Structure formats: structure tokens, C-alpha cells
PDB file of C-alpha atoms in Angstrom:
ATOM      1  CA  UNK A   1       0.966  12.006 -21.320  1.00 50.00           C
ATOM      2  CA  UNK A   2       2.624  11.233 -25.185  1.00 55.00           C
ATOM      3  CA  UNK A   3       2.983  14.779 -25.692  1.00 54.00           C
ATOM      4  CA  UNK A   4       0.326  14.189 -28.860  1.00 56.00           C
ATOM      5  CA  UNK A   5      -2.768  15.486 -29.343  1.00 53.00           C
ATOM      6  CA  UNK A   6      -5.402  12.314 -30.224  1.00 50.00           C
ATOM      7  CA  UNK A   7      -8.905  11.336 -30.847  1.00 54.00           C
ATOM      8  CA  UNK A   8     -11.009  10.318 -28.132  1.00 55.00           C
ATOM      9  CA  UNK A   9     -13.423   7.429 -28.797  1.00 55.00           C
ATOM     10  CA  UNK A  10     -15.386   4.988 -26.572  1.00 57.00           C
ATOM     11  CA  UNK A  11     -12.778   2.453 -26.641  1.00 56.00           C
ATOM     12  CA  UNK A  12     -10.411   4.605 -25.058  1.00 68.00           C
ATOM     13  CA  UNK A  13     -13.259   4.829 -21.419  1.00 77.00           C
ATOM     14  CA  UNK A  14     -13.372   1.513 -19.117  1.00 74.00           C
ATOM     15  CA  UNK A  15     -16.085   1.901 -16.063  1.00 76.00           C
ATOM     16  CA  UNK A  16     -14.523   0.464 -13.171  1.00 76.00           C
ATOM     17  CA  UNK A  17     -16.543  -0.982 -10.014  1.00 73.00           C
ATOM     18  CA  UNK A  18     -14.884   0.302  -7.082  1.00 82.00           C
ATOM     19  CA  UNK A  19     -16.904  -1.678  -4.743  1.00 74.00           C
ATOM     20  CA  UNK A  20     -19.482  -0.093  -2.160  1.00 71.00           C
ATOM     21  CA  UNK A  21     -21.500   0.793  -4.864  1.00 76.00           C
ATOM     22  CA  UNK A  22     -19.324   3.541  -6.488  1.00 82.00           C
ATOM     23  CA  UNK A  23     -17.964   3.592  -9.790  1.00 86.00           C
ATOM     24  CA  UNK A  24     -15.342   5.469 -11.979  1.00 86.00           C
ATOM     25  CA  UNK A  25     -14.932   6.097 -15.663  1.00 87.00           C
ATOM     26  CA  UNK A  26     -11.053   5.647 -16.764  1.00 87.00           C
ATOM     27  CA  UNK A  27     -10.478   7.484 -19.996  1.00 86.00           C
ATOM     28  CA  UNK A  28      -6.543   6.052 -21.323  1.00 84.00           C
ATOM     29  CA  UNK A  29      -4.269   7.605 -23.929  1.00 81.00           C
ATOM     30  CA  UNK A  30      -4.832   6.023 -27.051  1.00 76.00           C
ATOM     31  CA  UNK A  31      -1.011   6.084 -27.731  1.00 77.00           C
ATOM     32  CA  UNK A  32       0.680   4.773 -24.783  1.00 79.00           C
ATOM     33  CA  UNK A  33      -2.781   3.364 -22.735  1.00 79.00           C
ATOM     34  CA  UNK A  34      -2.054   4.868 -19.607  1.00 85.00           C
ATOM     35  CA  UNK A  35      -4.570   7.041 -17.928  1.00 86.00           C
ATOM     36  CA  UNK A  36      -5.014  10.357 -18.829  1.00 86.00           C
ATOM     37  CA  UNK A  37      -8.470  11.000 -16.410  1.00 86.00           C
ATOM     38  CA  UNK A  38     -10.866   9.857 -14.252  1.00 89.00           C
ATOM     39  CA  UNK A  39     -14.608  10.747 -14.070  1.00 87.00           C
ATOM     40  CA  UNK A  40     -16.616  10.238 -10.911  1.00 86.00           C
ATOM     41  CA  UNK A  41     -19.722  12.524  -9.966  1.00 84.00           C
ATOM     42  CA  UNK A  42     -20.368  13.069 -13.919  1.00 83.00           C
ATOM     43  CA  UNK A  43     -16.776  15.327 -13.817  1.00 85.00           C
ATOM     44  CA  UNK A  44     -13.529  14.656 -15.707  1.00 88.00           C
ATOM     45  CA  UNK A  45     -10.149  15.147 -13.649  1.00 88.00           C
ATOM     46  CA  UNK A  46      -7.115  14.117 -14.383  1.00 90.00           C
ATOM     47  CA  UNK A  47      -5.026  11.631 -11.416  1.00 91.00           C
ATOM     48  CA  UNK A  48      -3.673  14.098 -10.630  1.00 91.00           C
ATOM     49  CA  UNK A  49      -6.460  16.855  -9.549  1.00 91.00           C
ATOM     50  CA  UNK A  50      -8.133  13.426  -7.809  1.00 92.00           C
ATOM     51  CA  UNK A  51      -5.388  13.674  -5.372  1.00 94.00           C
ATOM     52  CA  UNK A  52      -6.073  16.741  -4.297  1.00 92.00           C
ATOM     53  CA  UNK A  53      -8.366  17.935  -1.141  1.00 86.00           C
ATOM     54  CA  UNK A  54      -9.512  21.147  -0.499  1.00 82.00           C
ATOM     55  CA  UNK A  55      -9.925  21.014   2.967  1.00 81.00           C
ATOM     56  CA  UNK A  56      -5.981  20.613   3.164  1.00 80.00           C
ATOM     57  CA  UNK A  57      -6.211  17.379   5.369  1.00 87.00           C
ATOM     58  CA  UNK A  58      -2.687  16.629   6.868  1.00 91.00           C
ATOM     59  CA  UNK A  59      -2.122  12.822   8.397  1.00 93.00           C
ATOM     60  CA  UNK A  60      -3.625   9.705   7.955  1.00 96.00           C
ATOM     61  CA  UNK A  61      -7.209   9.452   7.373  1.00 95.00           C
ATOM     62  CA  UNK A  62      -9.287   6.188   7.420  1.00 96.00           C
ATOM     63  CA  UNK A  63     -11.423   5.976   3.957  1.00 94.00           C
ATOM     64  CA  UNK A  64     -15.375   6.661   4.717  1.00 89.00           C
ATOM     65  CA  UNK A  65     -16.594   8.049   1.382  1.00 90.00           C
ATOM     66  CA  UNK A  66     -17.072   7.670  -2.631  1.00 90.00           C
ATOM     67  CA  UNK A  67     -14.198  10.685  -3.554  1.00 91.00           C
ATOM     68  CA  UNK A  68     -12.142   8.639  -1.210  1.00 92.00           C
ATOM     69  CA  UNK A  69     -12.135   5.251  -2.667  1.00 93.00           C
ATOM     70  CA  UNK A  70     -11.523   6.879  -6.140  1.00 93.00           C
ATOM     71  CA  UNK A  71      -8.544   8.308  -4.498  1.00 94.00           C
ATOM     72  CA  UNK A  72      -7.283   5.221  -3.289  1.00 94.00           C
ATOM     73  CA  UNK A  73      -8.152   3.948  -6.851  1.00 93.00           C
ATOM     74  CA  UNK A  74      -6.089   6.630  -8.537  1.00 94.00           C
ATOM     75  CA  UNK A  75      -2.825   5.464  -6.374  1.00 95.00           C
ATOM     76  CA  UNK A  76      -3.054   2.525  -6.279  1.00 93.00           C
ATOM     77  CA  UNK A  77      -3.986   1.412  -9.856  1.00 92.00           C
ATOM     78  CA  UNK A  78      -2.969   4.931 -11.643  1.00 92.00           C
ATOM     79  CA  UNK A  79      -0.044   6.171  -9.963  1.00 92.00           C
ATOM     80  CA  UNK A  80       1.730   3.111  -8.574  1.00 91.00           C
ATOM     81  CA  UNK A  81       0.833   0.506 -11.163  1.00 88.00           C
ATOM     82  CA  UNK A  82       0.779   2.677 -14.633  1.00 86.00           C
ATOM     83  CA  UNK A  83       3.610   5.452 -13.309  1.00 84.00           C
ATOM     84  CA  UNK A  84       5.455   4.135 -11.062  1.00 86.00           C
ATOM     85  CA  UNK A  85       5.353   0.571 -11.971  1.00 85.00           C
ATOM     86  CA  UNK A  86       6.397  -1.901  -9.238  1.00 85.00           C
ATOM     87  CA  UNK A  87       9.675  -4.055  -9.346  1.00 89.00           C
ATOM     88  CA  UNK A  88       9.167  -7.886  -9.339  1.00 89.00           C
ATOM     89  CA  UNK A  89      13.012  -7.790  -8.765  1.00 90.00           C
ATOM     90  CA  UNK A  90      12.423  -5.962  -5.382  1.00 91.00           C
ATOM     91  CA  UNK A  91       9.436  -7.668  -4.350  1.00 91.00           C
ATOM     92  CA  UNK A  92       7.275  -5.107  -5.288  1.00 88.00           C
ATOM     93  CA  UNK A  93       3.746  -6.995  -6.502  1.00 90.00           C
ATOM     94  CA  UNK A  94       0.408  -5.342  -8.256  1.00 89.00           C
ATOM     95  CA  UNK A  95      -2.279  -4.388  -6.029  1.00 91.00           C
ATOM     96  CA  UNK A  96      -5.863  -5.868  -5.824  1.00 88.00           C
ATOM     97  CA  UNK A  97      -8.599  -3.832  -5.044  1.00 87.00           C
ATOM     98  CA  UNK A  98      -9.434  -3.359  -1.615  1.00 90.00           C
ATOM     99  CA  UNK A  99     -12.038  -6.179  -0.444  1.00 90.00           C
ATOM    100  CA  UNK A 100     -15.096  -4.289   1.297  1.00 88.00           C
ATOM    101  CA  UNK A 101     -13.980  -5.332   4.752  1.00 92.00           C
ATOM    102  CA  UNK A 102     -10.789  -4.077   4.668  1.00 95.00           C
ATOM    103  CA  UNK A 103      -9.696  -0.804   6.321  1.00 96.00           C
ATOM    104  CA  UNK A 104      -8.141   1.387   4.201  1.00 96.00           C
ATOM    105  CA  UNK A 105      -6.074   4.694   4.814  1.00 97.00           C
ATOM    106  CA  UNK A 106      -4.692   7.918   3.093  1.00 97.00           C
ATOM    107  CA  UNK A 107      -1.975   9.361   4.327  1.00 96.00           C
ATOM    108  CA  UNK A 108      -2.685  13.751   3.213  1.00 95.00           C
ATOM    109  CA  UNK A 109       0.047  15.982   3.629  1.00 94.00           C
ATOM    110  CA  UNK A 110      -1.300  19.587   3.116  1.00 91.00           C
ATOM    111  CA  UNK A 111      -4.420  18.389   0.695  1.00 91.00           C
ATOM    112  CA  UNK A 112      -2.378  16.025  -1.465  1.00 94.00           C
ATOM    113  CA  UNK A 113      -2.699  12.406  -1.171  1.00 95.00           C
ATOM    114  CA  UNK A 114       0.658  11.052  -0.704  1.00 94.00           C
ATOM    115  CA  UNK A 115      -0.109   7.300   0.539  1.00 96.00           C
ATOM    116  CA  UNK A 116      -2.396   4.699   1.248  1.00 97.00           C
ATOM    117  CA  UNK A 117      -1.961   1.230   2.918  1.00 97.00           C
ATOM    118  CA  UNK A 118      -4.841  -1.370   3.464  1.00 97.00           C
ATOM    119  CA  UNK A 119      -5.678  -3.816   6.740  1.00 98.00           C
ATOM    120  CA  UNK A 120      -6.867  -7.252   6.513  1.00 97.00           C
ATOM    121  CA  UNK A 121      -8.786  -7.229  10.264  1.00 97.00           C
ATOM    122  CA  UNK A 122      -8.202  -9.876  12.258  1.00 97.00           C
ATOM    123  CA  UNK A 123     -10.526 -12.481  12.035  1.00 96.00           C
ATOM    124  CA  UNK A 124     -11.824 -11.292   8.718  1.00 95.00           C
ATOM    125  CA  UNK A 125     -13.043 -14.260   5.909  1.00 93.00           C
ATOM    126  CA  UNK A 126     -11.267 -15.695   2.732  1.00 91.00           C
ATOM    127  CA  UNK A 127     -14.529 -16.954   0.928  1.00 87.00           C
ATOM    128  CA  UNK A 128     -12.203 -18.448  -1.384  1.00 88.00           C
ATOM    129  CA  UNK A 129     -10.648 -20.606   1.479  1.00 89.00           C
ATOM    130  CA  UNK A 130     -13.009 -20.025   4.138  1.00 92.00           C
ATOM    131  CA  UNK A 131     -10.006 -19.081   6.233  1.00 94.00           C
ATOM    132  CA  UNK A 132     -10.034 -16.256   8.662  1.00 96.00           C
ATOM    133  CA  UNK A 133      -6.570 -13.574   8.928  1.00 96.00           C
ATOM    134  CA  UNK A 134      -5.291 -14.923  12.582  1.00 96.00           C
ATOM    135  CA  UNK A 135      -3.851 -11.084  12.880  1.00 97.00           C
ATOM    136  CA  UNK A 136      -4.624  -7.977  11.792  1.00 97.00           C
ATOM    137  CA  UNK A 137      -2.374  -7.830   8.732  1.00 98.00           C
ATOM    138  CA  UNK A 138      -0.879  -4.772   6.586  1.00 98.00           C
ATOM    139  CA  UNK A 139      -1.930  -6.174   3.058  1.00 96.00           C
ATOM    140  CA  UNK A 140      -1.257  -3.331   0.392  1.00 96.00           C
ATOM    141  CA  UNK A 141       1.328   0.000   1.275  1.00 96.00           C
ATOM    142  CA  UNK A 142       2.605   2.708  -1.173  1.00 95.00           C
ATOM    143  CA  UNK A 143       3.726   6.236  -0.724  1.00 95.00           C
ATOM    144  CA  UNK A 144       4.491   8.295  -3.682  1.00 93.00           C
ATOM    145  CA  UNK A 145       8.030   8.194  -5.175  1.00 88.00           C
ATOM    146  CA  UNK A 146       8.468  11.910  -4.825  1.00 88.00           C
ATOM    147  CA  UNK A 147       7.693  11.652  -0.956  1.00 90.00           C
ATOM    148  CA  UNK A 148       9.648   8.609  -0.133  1.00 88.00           C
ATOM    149  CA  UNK A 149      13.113   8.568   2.401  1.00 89.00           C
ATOM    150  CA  UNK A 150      11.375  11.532   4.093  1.00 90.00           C
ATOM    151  CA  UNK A 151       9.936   9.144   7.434  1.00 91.00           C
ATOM    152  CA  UNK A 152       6.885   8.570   6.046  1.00 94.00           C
ATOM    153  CA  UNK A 153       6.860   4.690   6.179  1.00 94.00           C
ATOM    154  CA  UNK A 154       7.739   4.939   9.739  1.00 95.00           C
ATOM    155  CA  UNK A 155       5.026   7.501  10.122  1.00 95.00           C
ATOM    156  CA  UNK A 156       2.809   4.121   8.719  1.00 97.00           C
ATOM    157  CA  UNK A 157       4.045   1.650  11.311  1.00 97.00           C
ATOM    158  CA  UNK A 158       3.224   4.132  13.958  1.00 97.00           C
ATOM    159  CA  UNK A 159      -0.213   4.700  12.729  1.00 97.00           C
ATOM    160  CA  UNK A 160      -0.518   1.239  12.651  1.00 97.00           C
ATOM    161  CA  UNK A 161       0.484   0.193  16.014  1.00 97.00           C
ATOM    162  CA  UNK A 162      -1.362   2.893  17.595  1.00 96.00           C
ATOM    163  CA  UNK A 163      -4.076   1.835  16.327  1.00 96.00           C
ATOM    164  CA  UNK A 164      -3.985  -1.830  17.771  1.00 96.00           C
ATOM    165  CA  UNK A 165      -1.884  -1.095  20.517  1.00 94.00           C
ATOM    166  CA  UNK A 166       0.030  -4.231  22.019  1.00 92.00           C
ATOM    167  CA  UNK A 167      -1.376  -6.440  18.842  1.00 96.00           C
ATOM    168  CA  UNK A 168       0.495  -8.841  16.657  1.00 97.00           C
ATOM    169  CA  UNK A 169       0.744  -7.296  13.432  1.00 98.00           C
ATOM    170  CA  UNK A 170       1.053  -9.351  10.166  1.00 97.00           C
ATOM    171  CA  UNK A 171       2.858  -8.070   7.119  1.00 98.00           C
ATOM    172  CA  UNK A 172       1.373 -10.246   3.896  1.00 96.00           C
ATOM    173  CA  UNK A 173       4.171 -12.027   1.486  1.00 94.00           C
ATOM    174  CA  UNK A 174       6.390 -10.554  -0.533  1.00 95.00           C
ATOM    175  CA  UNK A 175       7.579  -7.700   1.805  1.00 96.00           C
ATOM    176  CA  UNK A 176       9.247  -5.068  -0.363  1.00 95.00           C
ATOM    177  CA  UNK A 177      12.833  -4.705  -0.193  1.00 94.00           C
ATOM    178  CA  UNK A 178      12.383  -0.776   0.953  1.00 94.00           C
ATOM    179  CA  UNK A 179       9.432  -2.074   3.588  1.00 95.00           C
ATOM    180  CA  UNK A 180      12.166  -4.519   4.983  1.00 95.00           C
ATOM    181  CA  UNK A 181      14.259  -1.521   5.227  1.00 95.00           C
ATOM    182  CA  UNK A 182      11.467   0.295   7.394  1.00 96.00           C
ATOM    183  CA  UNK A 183      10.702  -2.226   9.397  1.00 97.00           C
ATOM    184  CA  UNK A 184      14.123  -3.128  10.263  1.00 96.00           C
ATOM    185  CA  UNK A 185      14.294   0.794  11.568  1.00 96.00           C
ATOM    186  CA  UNK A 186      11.319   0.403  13.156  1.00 97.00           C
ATOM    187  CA  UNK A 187      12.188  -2.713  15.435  1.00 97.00           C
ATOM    188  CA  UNK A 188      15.505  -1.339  16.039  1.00 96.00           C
ATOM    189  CA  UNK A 189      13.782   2.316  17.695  1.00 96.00           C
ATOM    190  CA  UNK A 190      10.532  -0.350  19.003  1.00 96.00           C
ATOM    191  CA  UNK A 191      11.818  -3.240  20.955  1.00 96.00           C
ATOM    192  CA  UNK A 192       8.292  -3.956  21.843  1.00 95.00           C
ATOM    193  CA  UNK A 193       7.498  -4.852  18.964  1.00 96.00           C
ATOM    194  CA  UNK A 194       9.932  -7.313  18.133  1.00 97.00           C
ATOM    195  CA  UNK A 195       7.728 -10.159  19.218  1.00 97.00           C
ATOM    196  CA  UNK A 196       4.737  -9.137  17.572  1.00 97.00           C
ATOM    197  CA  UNK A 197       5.650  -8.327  13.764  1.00 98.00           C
ATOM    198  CA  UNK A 198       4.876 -11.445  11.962  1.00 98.00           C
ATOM    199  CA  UNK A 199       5.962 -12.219   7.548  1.00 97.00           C
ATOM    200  CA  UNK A 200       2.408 -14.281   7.178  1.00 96.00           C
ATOM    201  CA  UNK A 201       1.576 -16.097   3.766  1.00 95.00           C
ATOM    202  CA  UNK A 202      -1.982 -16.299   3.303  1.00 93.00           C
ATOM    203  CA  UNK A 203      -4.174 -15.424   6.283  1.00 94.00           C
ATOM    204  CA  UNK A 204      -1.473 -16.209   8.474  1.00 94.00           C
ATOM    205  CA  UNK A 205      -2.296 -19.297  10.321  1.00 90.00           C
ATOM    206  CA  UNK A 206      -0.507 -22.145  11.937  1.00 88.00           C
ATOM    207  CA  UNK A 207       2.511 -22.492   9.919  1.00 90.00           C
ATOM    208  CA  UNK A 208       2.279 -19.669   7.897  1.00 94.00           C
ATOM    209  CA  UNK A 209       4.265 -16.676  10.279  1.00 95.00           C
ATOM    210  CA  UNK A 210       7.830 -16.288  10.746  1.00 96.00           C
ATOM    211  CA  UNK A 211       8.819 -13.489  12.903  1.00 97.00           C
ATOM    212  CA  UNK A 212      10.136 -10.758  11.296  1.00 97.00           C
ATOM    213  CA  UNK A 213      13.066  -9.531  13.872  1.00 97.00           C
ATOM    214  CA  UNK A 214      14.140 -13.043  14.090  1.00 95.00           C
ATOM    215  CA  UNK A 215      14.158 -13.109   9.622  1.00 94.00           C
ATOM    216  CA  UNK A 216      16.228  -9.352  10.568  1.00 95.00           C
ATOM    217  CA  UNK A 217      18.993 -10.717  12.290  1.00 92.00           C
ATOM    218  CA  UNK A 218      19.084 -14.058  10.647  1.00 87.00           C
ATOM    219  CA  UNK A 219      20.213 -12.180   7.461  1.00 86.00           C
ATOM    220  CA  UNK A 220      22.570 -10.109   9.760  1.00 81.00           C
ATOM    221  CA  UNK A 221      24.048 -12.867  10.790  1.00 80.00           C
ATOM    222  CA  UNK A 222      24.650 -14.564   6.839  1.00 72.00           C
ATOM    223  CA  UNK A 223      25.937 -11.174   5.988  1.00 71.00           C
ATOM    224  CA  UNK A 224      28.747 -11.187   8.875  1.00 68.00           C
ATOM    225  CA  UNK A 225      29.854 -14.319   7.866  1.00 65.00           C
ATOM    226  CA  UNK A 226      29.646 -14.260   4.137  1.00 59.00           C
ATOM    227  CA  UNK A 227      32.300 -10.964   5.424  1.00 55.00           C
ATOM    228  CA  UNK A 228      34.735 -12.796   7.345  1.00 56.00           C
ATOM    229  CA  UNK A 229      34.737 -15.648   4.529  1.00 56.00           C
TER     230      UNK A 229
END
């Protein structure tokens, strides 16, 4: 990654739990610490190889195996947190691992994993809080920089509403600047959906949802006059 050629050592290899039993060796640069491979199965690849598929898989696909988690694991703690680090200015926060009962997707385009975003199911338990998600509710979303303003986040929403078809749908806090920007296309093309995309903060109970189409054309509204001021 440093363009230098350096020892490799122990220190330099973390073992990370994955969850579901699976695990995966992280080797970083000792230069610059960012990753440089990952071993799973007893084989070294770098990120970039682990995002590849050989059966070519185009769409999303729901995660249901070991390679898959370490997939997930290479974008959304390799590629979008050491590469393509997030934006606190733009909302853009660090991503947990997936808890076991979420659902989790990958979004392949011709054998490359482009994509991910994770569900909290509805009804699904905070131990911490003992507080149950009062929606199902789009926790964690990323597609690759290189693939990005090419539909693919409205590609997500439809995936996601097809999938719980005439559902609320909760969208956890902070929404992203460019997932505001999506979703405002979205509801604009989807008036049936209007009603049922929530902004939740925590699991989304009482008091905790505003509606997102109303939060939309509320800050339409401060724009237009902040204009004629």
C-alpha cells in the first residue's frame, strides 16, 4: 500500500471474530497500518481478491456463508473505514459489526462485491436496553466509491421495499448526506412510500421517528425562504 517493501512480524496479524463462529486473520502494513490481507480458510488474499466471486453473481444477495461474512468484513471495515474513510462532516459514521440477527446483503455486479447494507428486523432485541426495533430498520449501507451516482442506492431502496412490501421502513440516525439525496429521489418516483419511511434514533419507538418526506420538504421549504430573504 506504502509503495515499501517491509518486514512482516506477528504484531503486524490481529484475528478478528466475525461472529457465527468464523474468524479472519488481518495482516496491516507496518508503515501506514492499513490492511494489506486477509486470511480465512488457512489462505492469504489481499481485500481486494476477497471481493471477488467466481461464480460472477450479479444483484443483491442475502449473506448465508463464512466467505460471505469476510466479504462483508472486508467492506465494511477494510474498504470503507481504512480507504475510503467516512466524513463526520457529512454524517457519514463507522460501522459496527453486524449483530447475528441482523440480515445482511451484498450487492455483486459481475463477481465483484460492490455493496452491502444491513437490517435490524423488526421486533429484534437490544440486550443492552432490552428494547425491541418497532420497524424493520436499514442500519449500516455503503457502495463502493468507484460505483457510486450510477443508481445503485436506488437499486437498495428497491431491494428493500420489495422485500417487505407495504412495511414501514426505518432508516437509523445520522442519515448520510448522499442517502438523504437517494431517498429524496426515491419518495419523489414512490409516493407510496412517503408515509412509511421513518429517521428512527435507537430502535425507533414512541418518540423516536420523524417521517422522512415530511423532514424532505420541511428543508424545502427553509431553503425557499432563506431565497426570497
Amino acid at each position: 500500500r506504502c509503495s515499501h517493501l517491509m518486514s512482516i512480524s506477528d504484531e503486524h496479524v490481529a484475528e478478528m471474530d466475525l461472529g457465527q463462529s468464523v474468524t479472519v486473520k488481518q495482516l496491516n502494513c507496518s508503515s501506514c497500518d492499513k490492511c494489506v490481507a486477509l486470511s480465512f480458510s488457512d489462505a492469504w488474499n489481499t481485500p481486494e481478491d476477497i471481493l471477488t466471486d467466481d461464480t460472477e453473481r450479479n444483484g443483491w444477495f442475502e449473506v448465508s456463508s463464512p466467505r460471505d461474512r469476510v466479504v462483508c468484513y472486508a467492506l465494511s471495515q477494510i474498504m470503507y473505514r481504512q480507504f475510503e474513510v467516512p466524513e463526520e462532516e457529512r454524517e457519514e459514521a463507522i460501522f459496527d459489526q453486524p449483530d447475528p440477527t441482523d440480515i445482511v446483503m451484498i450487492f455483486w455486479l459481475k463477481g465483484q462485491a460492490i455493496g452491502f447494507y444491513t437490517i435490524k428486523p423488526k421486533g429484534s432485541l437490544v440486550e443492552r436496553t432490552m428494547e425491541h426495533y418497532a420497524m424493520h430498520t436499514l442500519d449500516t449501507a455503503y457502495v463502493r466509491s468507484v460505483k457510486r451516482r450510477q443508481g445503485y442506492g436506488m437499486r437498495m431502496l428497491q431491494n428493500i421495499t420489495s422485500s417487505y412490501p407495504g412495511n414501514d421502513i426505518g432508516f437509523s440516525k445520522p442519515i448520510s448526506f448522499s442517502m438523504w439525496k437517494v431517498l429524496r429521489k426515491y419518495l419523489q418516483h414512490n409516493a407510496d412510500y412517503r408515509n412509511k419511511f421513518w429517521e428512527i434514533e435507537g430502535t425507533g419507538g414512541e418518540g423516536n421517528q420523524k417521517l422522512i418526506w415530511y423532514a424532505i420538504k420541511f428543508q424545502d421549504k427553509k431553503k425557499k425562504t432563506l431565497h426570497n430573504e
